[in-house]
Coordinates of C-alpha atoms in Angstrom, one line a residue:
M113 CA 23.7 11.5 -60.9
M114 CA 20.3 9.8 -61.2
D115 CA 21.9 6.7 -60.3
D116 CA 22.7 8.1 -56.7
L117 CA 19.1 8.8 -56.0
I118 CA 16.8 6.4 -53.9
L119 CA 13.6 6.6 -55.4
T120 CA 10.4 5.4 -53.6
P121 CA 7.7 3.4 -55.5
D122 CA 4.6 5.2 -56.2
N123 CA 2.2 2.5 -55.0
I124 CA 3.0 2.9 -51.2
D125 CA 0.0 3.5 -49.0
F126 CA 1.4 6.0 -46.6
A127 CA -1.8 6.5 -44.8
E128 CA -2.0 2.7 -44.0
L129 CA 1.6 2.8 -42.6
A130 CA 0.9 5.8 -40.4
A131 CA -2.1 4.1 -39.0
E132 CA -0.1 1.1 -37.8
P133 CA 0.2 1.0 -33.9
H134 CA 3.6 1.7 -32.4
D135 CA 3.4 -1.4 -30.2
K136 CA 2.4 -3.8 -33.0
G137 CA 5.4 -6.0 -31.7
K138 CA 3.3 -6.8 -28.7
I139 CA 1.3 -9.3 -30.8
V140 CA 3.2 -12.4 -30.0
A141 CA 2.8 -16.3 -30.1
P142 CA 1.8 -17.9 -26.7
H143 CA 4.8 -20.4 -26.6
I144 CA 7.2 -17.5 -25.5
F145 CA 5.2 -17.4 -22.3
R146 CA 5.5 -21.1 -21.4
D147 CA 7.9 -20.9 -18.5
E148 CA 6.1 -17.9 -17.0
T149 CA 2.8 -19.9 -17.2
V150 CA 4.2 -22.9 -15.6
A151 CA 5.7 -20.7 -12.6
Y152 CA 2.4 -18.9 -12.4
L153 CA 0.4 -22.1 -12.0
A154 CA 2.8 -23.3 -9.3
G155 CA 2.0 -20.0 -7.3
A156 CA 5.3 -18.4 -7.9
D157 CA 3.7 -14.9 -8.5
Q158 CA 1.1 -15.2 -5.8
L159 CA 3.8 -16.0 -3.1
S160 CA 6.4 -13.3 -4.2
G161 CA 6.6 -9.7 -3.0
A162 CA 6.6 -7.9 0.4
L163 CA 4.8 -9.5 3.4
L164 CA 2.5 -8.2 5.9
P165 CA 3.8 -8.0 9.6
W166 CA 1.6 -11.0 10.7
K167 CA 2.7 -14.5 9.9
K168 CA -0.8 -15.8 9.5
T169 CA -1.1 -13.7 6.4
H170 CA 2.1 -14.7 4.7
D171 CA 0.6 -17.6 2.7
H172 CA -2.2 -15.4 1.5
I173 CA -1.3 -11.9 0.8
R174 CA 1.8 -10.3 -1.0
F175 CA 2.6 -6.9 -2.2
R176 CA 4.1 -7.2 -5.7
P177 CA 5.8 -4.7 -8.0
G178 CA 3.5 -3.1 -10.4
E179 CA 0.4 -3.2 -8.6
V180 CA -1.8 -1.0 -6.5
S181 CA -3.6 -1.7 -3.1
L182 CA -6.5 0.2 -1.8
W183 CA -6.6 0.5 2.1
M184 CA -10.1 1.7 3.1
G185 CA -12.4 2.0 6.1
I186 CA -14.4 4.1 8.4
N187 CA -13.1 7.5 9.5
G188 CA -11.1 7.0 12.6
H189 CA -10.7 3.2 12.3
G190 CA -7.0 3.3 12.2
K191 CA -6.0 3.1 8.4
S192 CA -3.1 5.4 8.7
L193 CA -1.9 3.8 11.9
L194 CA -2.1 0.2 10.6
T195 CA -0.3 1.1 7.2
S196 CA 2.4 2.8 9.2
H197 CA 3.0 -0.6 10.9
V198 CA 3.0 -2.2 7.4
M199 CA 5.6 0.3 6.1
L200 CA 7.7 -0.2 9.0
D201 CA 7.7 -3.9 8.5
F202 CA 8.6 -3.5 4.8
L203 CA 11.9 -1.7 6.0
H204 CA 12.8 -4.8 7.8
Q205 CA 12.3 -6.7 4.6
N206 CA 14.9 -4.2 2.9
E207 CA 12.1 -2.6 0.8
K208 CA 12.5 1.0 -0.1
V209 CA 9.4 3.1 0.9
C210 CA 8.2 6.5 0.4
I211 CA 5.2 8.0 2.6
A212 CA 3.1 10.8 1.3
S213 CA 1.0 11.8 4.3
F214 CA -1.0 15.0 3.6
E215 CA -2.5 15.0 7.2
M216 CA 0.5 14.2 9.3
K217 CA 3.8 16.1 9.7
P218 CA 6.9 13.8 9.2
R219 CA 7.8 14.1 12.8
A220 CA 4.4 12.6 13.8
T221 CA 4.8 9.8 11.3
L222 CA 8.4 9.0 12.5
A223 CA 7.3 9.2 16.2
R224 CA 4.5 6.7 15.6
M225 CA 6.8 4.3 13.7
C226 CA 9.4 4.6 16.5
K227 CA 6.6 3.6 19.2
Q228 CA 5.7 0.7 16.9
A229 CA 9.3 -0.5 16.5
A230 CA 9.9 -0.2 20.3
G231 CA 6.7 -1.7 21.4
A232 CA 6.5 1.3 23.8
A233 CA 4.8 4.6 24.2
M234 CA 8.0 6.6 24.9
P235 CA 11.1 5.4 23.1
T236 CA 14.4 7.2 24.1
A237 CA 16.2 9.5 21.8
R238 CA 18.9 6.7 21.5
F239 CA 16.3 4.4 20.2
V240 CA 15.0 7.0 17.7
D241 CA 18.7 7.4 16.5
A242 CA 19.0 3.6 15.9
L243 CA 15.7 3.4 14.2
L244 CA 16.6 6.2 11.8
S245 CA 20.0 4.5 11.2
H246 CA 18.1 1.4 10.3
A247 CA 16.0 3.3 8.0
R248 CA 18.7 5.1 6.2
G249 CA 18.5 4.5 2.4
K250 CA 15.0 2.7 2.7
L251 CA 12.6 5.2 4.0
W252 CA 11.6 8.6 2.7
L253 CA 8.7 11.1 3.6
Y254 CA 7.2 13.6 1.2
D255 CA 7.2 16.8 3.5
R256 CA 3.9 18.4 2.3
M257 CA 0.5 18.7 4.0
G258 CA -2.8 19.9 2.8
Q259 CA -4.2 19.6 -0.7
T260 CA -2.3 18.7 -3.9
D261 CA -3.2 17.8 -7.4
P262 CA -2.8 14.5 -9.3
E263 CA -0.3 15.9 -11.9
H264 CA 2.0 17.2 -9.3
L265 CA 1.8 14.1 -7.2
L266 CA 2.5 12.0 -10.2
S267 CA 5.5 13.9 -11.0
I268 CA 6.8 13.6 -7.5
M269 CA 6.3 9.9 -7.7
R270 CA 8.0 9.4 -10.8
Y271 CA 11.0 11.6 -9.8
A272 CA 11.3 9.9 -6.4
T273 CA 11.2 6.4 -8.0
K274 CA 13.9 7.3 -10.6
K275 CA 16.0 8.9 -8.1
L276 CA 15.6 6.7 -5.1
G277 CA 14.7 3.2 -6.6
L278 CA 11.5 3.0 -4.6
Q279 CA 9.5 -0.1 -4.3
H280 CA 6.5 1.2 -2.4
F281 CA 4.8 4.7 -2.5
M282 CA 2.0 5.3 0.1
V283 CA -0.6 8.0 -0.6
D284 CA -2.5 9.1 2.4
W285 CA -5.2 9.9 1.3
L286 CA -7.2 10.1 -2.0
M287 CA -9.4 13.0 -1.0
K288 CA -6.1 15.1 -0.6
V289 CA -5.3 14.6 -4.2
V290 CA -8.8 14.6 -5.9
A291 CA -10.7 17.1 -3.7
G292 CA -14.4 16.7 -4.8
E293 CA -16.2 13.8 -3.2
D294 CA -18.4 13.8 -6.3
D295 CA -15.6 14.2 -8.8
Y296 CA -16.1 10.6 -10.0
N297 CA -14.2 11.2 -13.2
G298 CA -11.3 12.8 -11.4
Q299 CA -11.1 9.9 -9.0
K300 CA -11.2 7.3 -11.8
N301 CA -8.6 9.2 -13.9
F302 CA -6.2 9.6 -10.9
V303 CA -6.5 5.9 -9.9
N304 CA -6.0 4.9 -13.5
S305 CA -2.8 7.0 -13.5
I306 CA -1.4 5.6 -10.6
C307 CA -2.1 1.9 -11.7
A308 CA -0.3 2.9 -15.0
F309 CA 2.6 4.5 -12.9
A310 CA 2.9 1.3 -10.9
Q311 CA 3.1 -0.9 -13.9
D312 CA 5.6 1.4 -15.7
Y313 CA 7.9 1.8 -12.8
G314 CA 7.5 -1.5 -11.0
V315 CA 6.4 0.1 -7.8
H316 CA 3.7 -1.0 -5.4
V317 CA 1.3 1.9 -4.7
H318 CA -0.7 1.9 -1.5
L319 CA -3.8 4.3 -1.7
I320 CA -5.6 5.2 1.5
H321 CA -9.4 6.0 1.1
H322 CA -12.5 6.4 3.1
S323 CA -15.5 4.0 3.1
R324 CA -19.0 5.6 2.9
K325 CA -21.0 6.0 6.3
L326 CA -22.9 2.9 7.2
G327 CA -25.8 2.5 9.7
D328 CA -23.2 2.1 12.5
E329 CA -19.7 1.4 13.1
N330 CA -20.3 -2.1 14.2
T331 CA -20.7 -3.3 10.6
I332 CA -17.5 -4.0 8.7
P333 CA -17.7 -2.2 5.3
G334 CA -16.6 -4.1 2.1
K335 CA -15.2 -3.1 -1.2
M336 CA -18.8 -2.0 -2.4
D337 CA -18.8 0.5 0.4
S338 CA -16.0 2.6 -1.0
K339 CA -16.6 6.4 -1.1
G340 CA -17.0 7.9 -4.5
S341 CA -16.5 6.3 -7.9
G342 CA -16.9 2.5 -8.3
A343 CA -14.0 2.8 -10.7
I344 CA -11.6 3.1 -7.6
V345 CA -12.1 -0.5 -6.5
D346 CA -12.5 -1.7 -10.1
Q347 CA -9.0 -0.7 -11.0
V348 CA -6.9 -1.6 -8.1
D349 CA -5.3 -4.9 -7.7
Q350 CA -6.0 -5.6 -3.9
C351 CA -8.6 -4.1 -1.5
F352 CA -8.2 -4.0 2.2
T353 CA -10.7 -2.9 4.8
V354 CA -9.4 -1.8 8.3
W355 CA -12.0 -2.0 11.0
R356 CA -11.7 -1.4 14.7
N357 CA -13.9 -3.2 17.1
K358 CA -15.5 -0.1 18.8
K359 CA -18.1 -2.2 20.6
K360 CA -15.3 -4.1 22.6
E361 CA -13.5 -0.8 23.2
Q362 CA -16.7 0.8 24.6
T363 CA -17.4 -2.3 26.8
K364 CA -14.1 -2.2 28.2
Q365 CA -14.4 1.6 28.9
A366 CA -17.6 1.2 30.7
G367 CA -15.7 -1.2 33.0
K368 CA -17.5 -4.3 31.9
E369 CA -15.9 -7.7 31.2
V370 CA -15.0 -8.5 27.5
D371 CA -13.8 -11.7 25.7
E372 CA -10.0 -10.9 25.3
K373 CA -9.7 -13.4 22.6
M374 CA -12.1 -11.2 20.4
P375 CA -9.9 -9.4 18.1
D376 CA -9.6 -5.6 18.6
A377 CA -9.5 -5.1 14.8
F378 CA -9.9 -6.9 11.5
V379 CA -8.0 -6.4 8.2
V380 CA -10.3 -7.8 5.5
C381 CA -9.2 -8.6 1.9
D382 CA -12.2 -8.8 -0.4
K383 CA -10.4 -8.2 -3.6
N384 CA -7.1 -10.1 -4.5
R385 CA -6.8 -10.0 -8.3
H386 CA -3.7 -12.1 -8.5
G387 CA -4.3 -14.5 -5.6
D388 CA -7.0 -17.1 -4.7
W389 CA -7.4 -16.1 -1.1
E390 CA -10.0 -13.5 0.2
G391 CA -11.0 -13.3 4.0
K392 CA -10.3 -11.4 7.2
V393 CA -7.5 -11.5 9.8
G394 CA -8.2 -10.6 13.5
L395 CA -5.5 -8.4 15.2
F396 CA -4.9 -7.1 18.8
Y397 CA -4.0 -3.7 19.6
N398 CA -1.4 -2.1 22.0
P399 CA -2.6 1.5 22.3
G400 CA 0.8 2.8 23.9
A401 CA 2.9 1.4 21.2
C402 CA 0.3 2.0 18.3
S403 CA 0.9 -1.5 17.1
Y404 CA -0.9 -4.7 16.2
S405 CA -0.2 -8.3 17.0
E406 CA -1.9 -11.3 15.7
H407 CA -2.1 -12.9 19.1
P408 CA -3.7 -11.5 22.4
G409 CA -1.0 -10.5 24.9
R410 CA 1.8 -10.4 22.4
M411 CA 2.1 -6.8 21.7
T412 CA 5.1 -7.0 19.1
Y413 CA 7.3 -9.4 17.7
Y414 CA 10.1 -7.1 16.7
N415 CA 13.8 -7.9 17.7
Y416 CA 15.0 -4.8 19.4
D417 CA 18.6 -6.0 18.6
R418 CA 18.0 -5.0 14.9
Y419 CA 18.2 -1.4 16.0
M420 CA 20.4 -1.5 19.0
G421 CA 23.0 -4.1 17.8
D422 CA 25.4 -5.4 20.5
E423 CA 24.7 -2.3 22.7
G424 CA 21.5 -4.1 23.8
V425 CA 18.0 -2.8 24.3
A426 CA 17.4 0.9 24.9
I427 CA 13.7 1.6 24.3

């Protein structure tokens, strides 16, 4: 009977074995990354991923799986409006999007997207139906307003991604998840968690956040002007500032002449971890359609036929 027993030597150091990391297989030789390195040097990673709506950004900015982008700016400068335009364009690129807006009801979010798609202030019910048909299977909304907490939101993000195969998740905005403006550890931990989520699930997370108050609204904030913990900007992959040209608006409202070639807004990229380009892009605003164009006088470049098919345009 003793021959059937499997005996262990008495000189095994079990404490040493228990201390070995579970991911020790991650220590690898560099040659296995040869092809990835060559592709990276050729710009394959930098020029892959979803695009912004404006063509002059296409060679500079992309939204890749597994990354987090911070969209920040002064209160009232159009962060939510502009990112709605961006999410709409992702649908045209057949990207799957979920929007968690804790300050706007779903009907308001959808109404804005309909205006942006139509390039008009009052799209018809027929156009709304066409847009919703176009968005089916690509757009979802988290129907909750008010305050939430990080763990609950992360569980929603994990569930929705597994269930729906999301590629983008937009959180609008950080202070509805971490309530205290001075809760720096809470902010740091939440952003760390969404960065880990993005990497683990291959999703691009878009996080809207406020910049701190400057001397006046005519100064464009930068990444160093983010409200709260400095760890927010440190951890994300890309940082964008949305800024409205309030001085131009006020001059026009006063009935004075303005230079119409001067942009109505800027999107500034001053952190681009996986790309070489940082800079700003001027945009022109159509208030009725809540949309931005890269050229003055061209209010939208959308092709209405993508919604209406052979039936023609019915805004």
